[in-house]
């Protein structure tokens, strides 16, 4: 059971609440249990007369299980005992409305409670939301309903214990423990969407519950649908945009953010983020060529299952059956998959720089195809801000469609890649030299140098003796200098890998596009962006034309008002001048007498 409370200011009046309680759309049946419209007007009048800010407290009783009207009155009595008001002074309205997702009880109640008591005191509002939850848990225990895992159940159990409801406090403490193994224990429960969002979408002819049901159905059947989860919702007019918190995704439609996806689906945000990051492979029947008749028997069965799931989602979102058949659905999915495959970049086998050919623009993620815009509604709004949101902005600005600017940016990125590759090639060449086999020398070793000097002196002495006896001298080596001790084998494995890496880098540098290729590719990119800009102009032409008409009409009205103001100012100046002339020419006659008429009268 959910008890939701809101306070209505006395300055706003009871008209909006009266319209919602007695004439709310979407209700199959509306029953006035007690009170009436006159009671709501009296609440507001009393609050305004006493100078109170709030006049009515609006309470919604929404049970999950079947509840009778008498039981709803008992819940209202529990709420009145907690906040200190008399239930006989309240107005209670019963609404019967089927749940969109089929969960919960189809009847709920609205209670209008006077914010000012008969003695002039203000109704208690301290810890209003926590106490509402406490009353809801107490009512669930009294009615034998399943306990809702509320955010403040711990506080509610302590408050019930303090008020003497020991059995209810024990049940609330044990209730969340039984739910600690399910999804409800992952996070504190929150409402799927706010009342303000619900009213904004309702004014635009959109059903919040229908959108919620469509998203839930799409999430449950995402394995069977041939399109990615985000593309499926985009096709239904629901967009997923990154939220303010890292890893969160928000569902939005017509520029209005509805709710966070993980909150609506009641799952951890990490699971939603993982689904968005996952590159789900499209089913085989969407990657096949040809329509439904050319598919294999197995793929036809998979396409039929996907079509049934898509029909459920479409019906929940639009409230109508999907207007096309299975063959049209398969053709659409295959077309969308072909466009997606064309927009995907070629996968690279390693993290090394890819060889760029004439068909690819290095470092230009803008060259990827932009997502298709949702079609404009048939009935355009009259509000300028709504029209501007529908129009949006062009996918490419004038600067981004300029071939010379694209060429300069392309050339700069190619030069950056070239410099990085050359720097890496230099490092690789150093690695080749470092890992090559080389001779080990005794250079820089003091002990070996001293030994060489001593050996040199001894050899000179021996040669002197040999000269005396006429024996040929022994040749003297380079004592004291570099001396080869042995040969180091190096690192053959790293040496070979460095050679291969250097060869690939040299080939990569040679394959980088030259100025002519850059100019040609820039012209192609500019042409593609211009085509997307033209498509945006064509799609938004009706909305832009209507916005121009509205702005022109407002400008004409402003100019007309300015002209009238100038005419009125001129008339006042003329009247003031005439008044001053009469007073100066004939002050004794007064400002009300015309001088010319008086002269004519005096002449005769």
CSV table of C-alpha atoms in Angstrom, one decimal, residues 198-431:
chain,number,residue,atom,x,y,z
A,198,UNK,CA,3.1,12.6,-15.1
A,199,UNK,CA,1.1,15.9,-15.4
A,200,UNK,CA,3.5,17.3,-18.1
A,201,UNK,CA,3.2,14.2,-20.2
A,202,UNK,CA,-0.5,14.0,-19.6
A,203,UNK,CA,-1.0,17.6,-20.9
A,204,UNK,CA,0.8,16.5,-24.1
A,205,UNK,CA,-1.4,13.5,-24.6
A,206,UNK,CA,1.1,10.9,-23.4
A,207,UNK,CA,0.4,8.2,-20.8
A,208,UNK,CA,3.2,7.7,-18.3
A,209,UNK,CA,2.0,4.2,-17.4
A,210,UNK,CA,1.9,3.3,-21.1
A,211,UNK,CA,5.5,4.4,-21.6
A,212,UNK,CA,6.6,2.5,-18.5
A,213,UNK,CA,4.8,-0.7,-19.7
A,214,UNK,CA,6.5,-0.4,-23.1
A,215,UNK,CA,9.9,0.0,-21.6
A,216,UNK,CA,9.4,-2.9,-19.2
A,217,UNK,CA,8.1,-5.1,-22.1
A,218,UNK,CA,11.1,-4.1,-24.3
A,219,UNK,CA,13.5,-5.0,-21.5
A,220,UNK,CA,11.9,-8.3,-20.9
A,221,UNK,CA,12.0,-9.3,-24.6
A,222,UNK,CA,15.4,-7.7,-25.5
A,223,UNK,CA,16.8,-11.1,-26.3
A,224,UNK,CA,14.1,-11.8,-28.8
A,225,UNK,CA,13.9,-8.5,-30.6
A,226,UNK,CA,15.9,-8.1,-33.7
A,227,UNK,CA,16.9,-4.5,-32.9
A,228,UNK,CA,19.1,-3.2,-30.1
A,229,UNK,CA,17.3,-2.1,-27.0
A,230,UNK,CA,18.0,1.6,-27.5
A,231,UNK,CA,17.0,1.5,-31.2
A,232,UNK,CA,13.8,-0.4,-30.3
A,233,UNK,CA,12.7,2.3,-27.9
A,234,UNK,CA,13.8,5.1,-30.3
A,235,UNK,CA,11.5,3.6,-33.0
A,236,UNK,CA,8.6,3.8,-30.5
A,237,UNK,CA,9.4,7.5,-29.7
A,238,UNK,CA,11.3,6.9,-26.5
A,239,UNK,CA,14.9,8.0,-26.2
A,240,UNK,CA,17.5,6.9,-23.7
A,241,UNK,CA,20.0,9.6,-22.7
A,242,UNK,CA,22.8,9.5,-20.2
A,243,UNK,CA,21.8,10.7,-16.7
A,244,UNK,CA,23.5,13.1,-14.3
A,245,UNK,CA,25.0,10.2,-12.4
A,246,UNK,CA,27.7,8.1,-14.0
A,247,UNK,CA,26.3,4.9,-15.4
A,248,UNK,CA,22.7,6.0,-15.2
A,249,UNK,CA,20.4,6.2,-18.2
A,250,UNK,CA,17.2,8.3,-18.4
A,251,UNK,CA,14.1,7.6,-20.5
A,252,UNK,CA,12.8,10.7,-22.3
A,253,UNK,CA,10.1,11.5,-24.8
A,254,UNK,CA,9.3,14.7,-26.6
A,255,UNK,CA,12.1,16.4,-24.7
A,256,UNK,CA,10.6,15.5,-21.2
A,257,UNK,CA,12.8,13.3,-19.0
A,258,UNK,CA,10.5,10.6,-17.4
A,259,UNK,CA,12.7,8.6,-15.1
A,260,UNK,CA,15.9,6.7,-14.6
A,261,UNK,CA,15.8,3.3,-16.3
A,262,UNK,CA,17.1,1.3,-13.4
A,263,UNK,CA,14.5,2.9,-11.1
A,264,UNK,CA,11.7,2.1,-13.5
A,265,UNK,CA,12.8,-1.5,-14.0
A,266,UNK,CA,13.7,-1.9,-10.3
A,267,UNK,CA,17.1,-3.3,-11.2
A,268,UNK,CA,20.7,-2.2,-10.3
A,269,UNK,CA,22.1,0.7,-12.4
A,270,UNK,CA,25.2,-1.4,-13.2
A,271,UNK,CA,23.0,-3.9,-15.0
A,272,UNK,CA,21.5,-1.2,-17.2
A,273,UNK,CA,24.9,0.3,-17.9
A,274,UNK,CA,26.3,-3.1,-18.8
A,275,UNK,CA,23.4,-3.6,-21.2
A,276,UNK,CA,24.0,-0.3,-22.9
A,277,UNK,CA,27.8,-1.0,-23.2
A,278,UNK,CA,27.2,-4.5,-24.6
A,279,UNK,CA,27.5,-4.9,-28.3
A,280,UNK,CA,24.7,-7.4,-28.7
A,281,UNK,CA,25.0,-9.3,-32.0
A,282,UNK,CA,21.9,-9.0,-34.1
A,283,UNK,CA,19.9,-12.2,-34.8
A,284,UNK,CA,20.7,-14.2,-37.9
A,285,UNK,CA,17.4,-13.4,-39.6
A,286,UNK,CA,18.1,-9.7,-39.4
A,287,UNK,CA,21.5,-10.1,-41.0
A,288,UNK,CA,20.2,-12.3,-43.8
A,289,UNK,CA,19.4,-11.0,-47.2
A,290,UNK,CA,15.9,-11.1,-48.6
A,291,UNK,CA,12.5,-10.9,-46.9
A,292,UNK,CA,10.6,-13.3,-44.7
A,293,UNK,CA,9.9,-15.9,-47.5
A,294,UNK,CA,13.6,-16.3,-48.2
A,295,UNK,CA,14.5,-17.1,-44.6
A,296,UNK,CA,15.2,-20.6,-43.4
A,297,UNK,CA,12.6,-22.4,-41.3
A,298,UNK,CA,14.5,-21.8,-38.1
A,299,UNK,CA,15.0,-18.1,-38.8
A,300,UNK,CA,11.3,-17.7,-39.7
A,301,UNK,CA,10.4,-19.1,-36.3
A,302,UNK,CA,12.8,-16.7,-34.6
A,303,UNK,CA,11.4,-13.8,-36.6
A,304,UNK,CA,7.8,-14.7,-35.6
A,305,UNK,CA,8.8,-14.8,-31.9
A,306,UNK,CA,10.4,-11.4,-32.3
A,307,UNK,CA,7.4,-10.0,-34.1
A,308,UNK,CA,5.0,-11.1,-31.3
A,309,UNK,CA,7.2,-9.5,-28.7
A,310,UNK,CA,7.4,-6.3,-30.8
A,311,UNK,CA,3.5,-6.3,-31.1
A,312,UNK,CA,3.2,-6.4,-27.3
A,313,UNK,CA,5.6,-3.4,-26.9
A,314,UNK,CA,3.9,-1.4,-29.6
A,315,UNK,CA,0.5,-2.0,-28.2
A,316,UNK,CA,1.5,-1.0,-24.7
A,317,UNK,CA,3.2,2.2,-26.0
A,318,UNK,CA,0.6,3.4,-28.5
A,319,UNK,CA,-2.6,1.7,-27.2
A,320,UNK,CA,-3.2,0.2,-30.7
A,321,UNK,CA,-2.2,-2.8,-32.7
A,322,UNK,CA,0.9,-2.7,-35.0
A,323,UNK,CA,-0.5,-1.6,-38.4
A,324,UNK,CA,1.9,-3.8,-40.5
A,325,UNK,CA,2.4,-7.5,-40.9
A,326,UNK,CA,5.3,-9.8,-40.3
A,327,UNK,CA,6.8,-9.3,-43.8
A,328,UNK,CA,7.0,-5.6,-43.4
A,329,UNK,CA,8.5,-6.0,-39.9
A,330,UNK,CA,11.2,-8.3,-41.2
A,331,UNK,CA,12.0,-5.9,-44.1
A,332,UNK,CA,12.3,-3.0,-41.6
A,333,UNK,CA,14.6,-4.9,-39.3
A,334,UNK,CA,16.8,-6.1,-42.1
A,335,UNK,CA,17.1,-2.6,-43.4
A,336,UNK,CA,18.0,-1.2,-40.0
A,337,UNK,CA,20.6,-3.9,-39.5
A,338,UNK,CA,22.2,-3.1,-42.9
A,339,UNK,CA,22.4,0.6,-42.1
A,340,UNK,CA,23.9,-0.2,-38.7
A,341,UNK,CA,26.5,-2.5,-40.3
A,342,UNK,CA,27.5,0.2,-42.8
A,343,UNK,CA,28.0,2.7,-40.0
A,344,UNK,CA,30.2,0.4,-37.9
A,345,UNK,CA,34.0,0.9,-38.2
A,346,UNK,CA,36.2,-2.1,-39.1
A,347,UNK,CA,37.4,-4.0,-36.0
A,348,UNK,CA,41.2,-3.8,-35.3
A,349,UNK,CA,43.0,-6.9,-34.2
A,350,UNK,CA,45.4,-5.0,-31.9
A,351,UNK,CA,45.9,-1.7,-30.3
A,352,UNK,CA,48.5,-0.7,-32.8
A,353,UNK,CA,47.6,2.0,-35.4
A,354,UNK,CA,45.4,0.8,-38.2
A,355,UNK,CA,46.4,1.2,-41.8
A,356,UNK,CA,44.1,3.8,-43.2
A,357,UNK,CA,42.9,3.5,-46.8
A,358,UNK,CA,41.0,5.9,-49.0
A,359,UNK,CA,37.7,4.6,-47.7
A,360,UNK,CA,38.3,5.6,-44.1
A,361,UNK,CA,38.9,8.9,-42.5
A,362,UNK,CA,41.4,8.6,-39.6
A,363,UNK,CA,40.2,10.0,-36.3
A,364,UNK,CA,36.9,11.3,-37.6
A,365,UNK,CA,34.1,9.8,-35.5
A,366,UNK,CA,31.8,12.5,-36.9
A,367,UNK,CA,31.8,10.6,-40.2
A,368,UNK,CA,29.7,7.9,-38.6
A,369,UNK,CA,26.0,8.0,-39.6
A,370,UNK,CA,24.0,10.1,-37.2
A,371,UNK,CA,21.0,8.3,-35.5
A,372,UNK,CA,17.7,8.8,-37.3
A,373,UNK,CA,15.5,11.6,-35.8
A,374,UNK,CA,12.0,10.6,-34.6
A,375,UNK,CA,9.3,11.8,-36.9
A,376,UNK,CA,7.5,15.0,-36.0
A,377,UNK,CA,3.9,14.6,-34.6
A,378,UNK,CA,1.1,15.2,-37.0
A,379,UNK,CA,-0.4,18.0,-34.8
A,380,UNK,CA,2.3,20.6,-34.1
A,381,UNK,CA,2.2,22.5,-30.8
A,382,UNK,CA,1.5,26.2,-30.7
A,383,UNK,CA,4.1,26.9,-28.0
A,384,UNK,CA,7.4,28.3,-29.3
A,385,UNK,CA,9.5,26.5,-26.8
A,386,UNK,CA,7.8,23.2,-27.7
A,387,UNK,CA,8.4,23.9,-31.4
A,388,UNK,CA,12.1,24.7,-30.8
A,389,UNK,CA,12.5,21.4,-28.9
A,390,UNK,CA,10.9,19.5,-31.8
A,391,UNK,CA,13.1,21.2,-34.3
A,392,UNK,CA,16.3,20.9,-32.4
A,393,UNK,CA,19.6,21.7,-34.1
A,394,UNK,CA,21.1,20.7,-37.3
A,395,UNK,CA,23.4,17.6,-37.0
A,396,UNK,CA,26.2,19.7,-38.6
A,397,UNK,CA,26.8,23.4,-38.3
A,398,UNK,CA,28.1,25.6,-41.2
A,399,UNK,CA,31.7,25.4,-40.0
A,400,UNK,CA,31.5,21.6,-39.8
A,401,UNK,CA,30.2,21.4,-43.4
A,402,UNK,CA,33.0,23.6,-44.8
A,403,UNK,CA,35.4,21.3,-46.9
A,404,UNK,CA,38.4,23.5,-46.2
A,405,UNK,CA,37.9,23.3,-42.5
A,406,UNK,CA,37.3,19.6,-42.6
A,407,UNK,CA,40.5,19.2,-44.7
A,408,UNK,CA,42.6,21.2,-42.2
A,409,UNK,CA,41.3,19.2,-39.3
A,410,UNK,CA,41.8,15.9,-41.3
A,411,UNK,CA,45.4,17.0,-42.2
A,412,UNK,CA,46.2,18.0,-38.6
A,413,UNK,CA,45.0,14.6,-37.3
A,414,UNK,CA,47.0,12.7,-40.0
A,415,UNK,CA,50.1,14.7,-39.0
A,416,UNK,CA,49.5,13.9,-35.4
A,417,UNK,CA,49.2,10.2,-36.2
A,418,UNK,CA,52.3,10.4,-38.4
A,419,UNK,CA,54.4,12.0,-35.6
A,420,UNK,CA,53.3,9.4,-33.1
A,421,UNK,CA,54.1,6.5,-35.5
A,422,UNK,CA,57.5,8.0,-36.3
A,423,UNK,CA,58.3,8.4,-32.6
A,424,UNK,CA,57.2,4.8,-32.0
A,425,UNK,CA,59.4,3.7,-35.0
A,426,UNK,CA,62.4,5.4,-33.4
A,427,UNK,CA,61.8,3.6,-30.1
A,428,UNK,CA,61.5,0.3,-32.0
A,429,UNK,CA,64.8,0.9,-33.9
A,430,UNK,CA,66.5,1.6,-30.6
A,431,UNK,CA,65.1,-1.7,-29.3
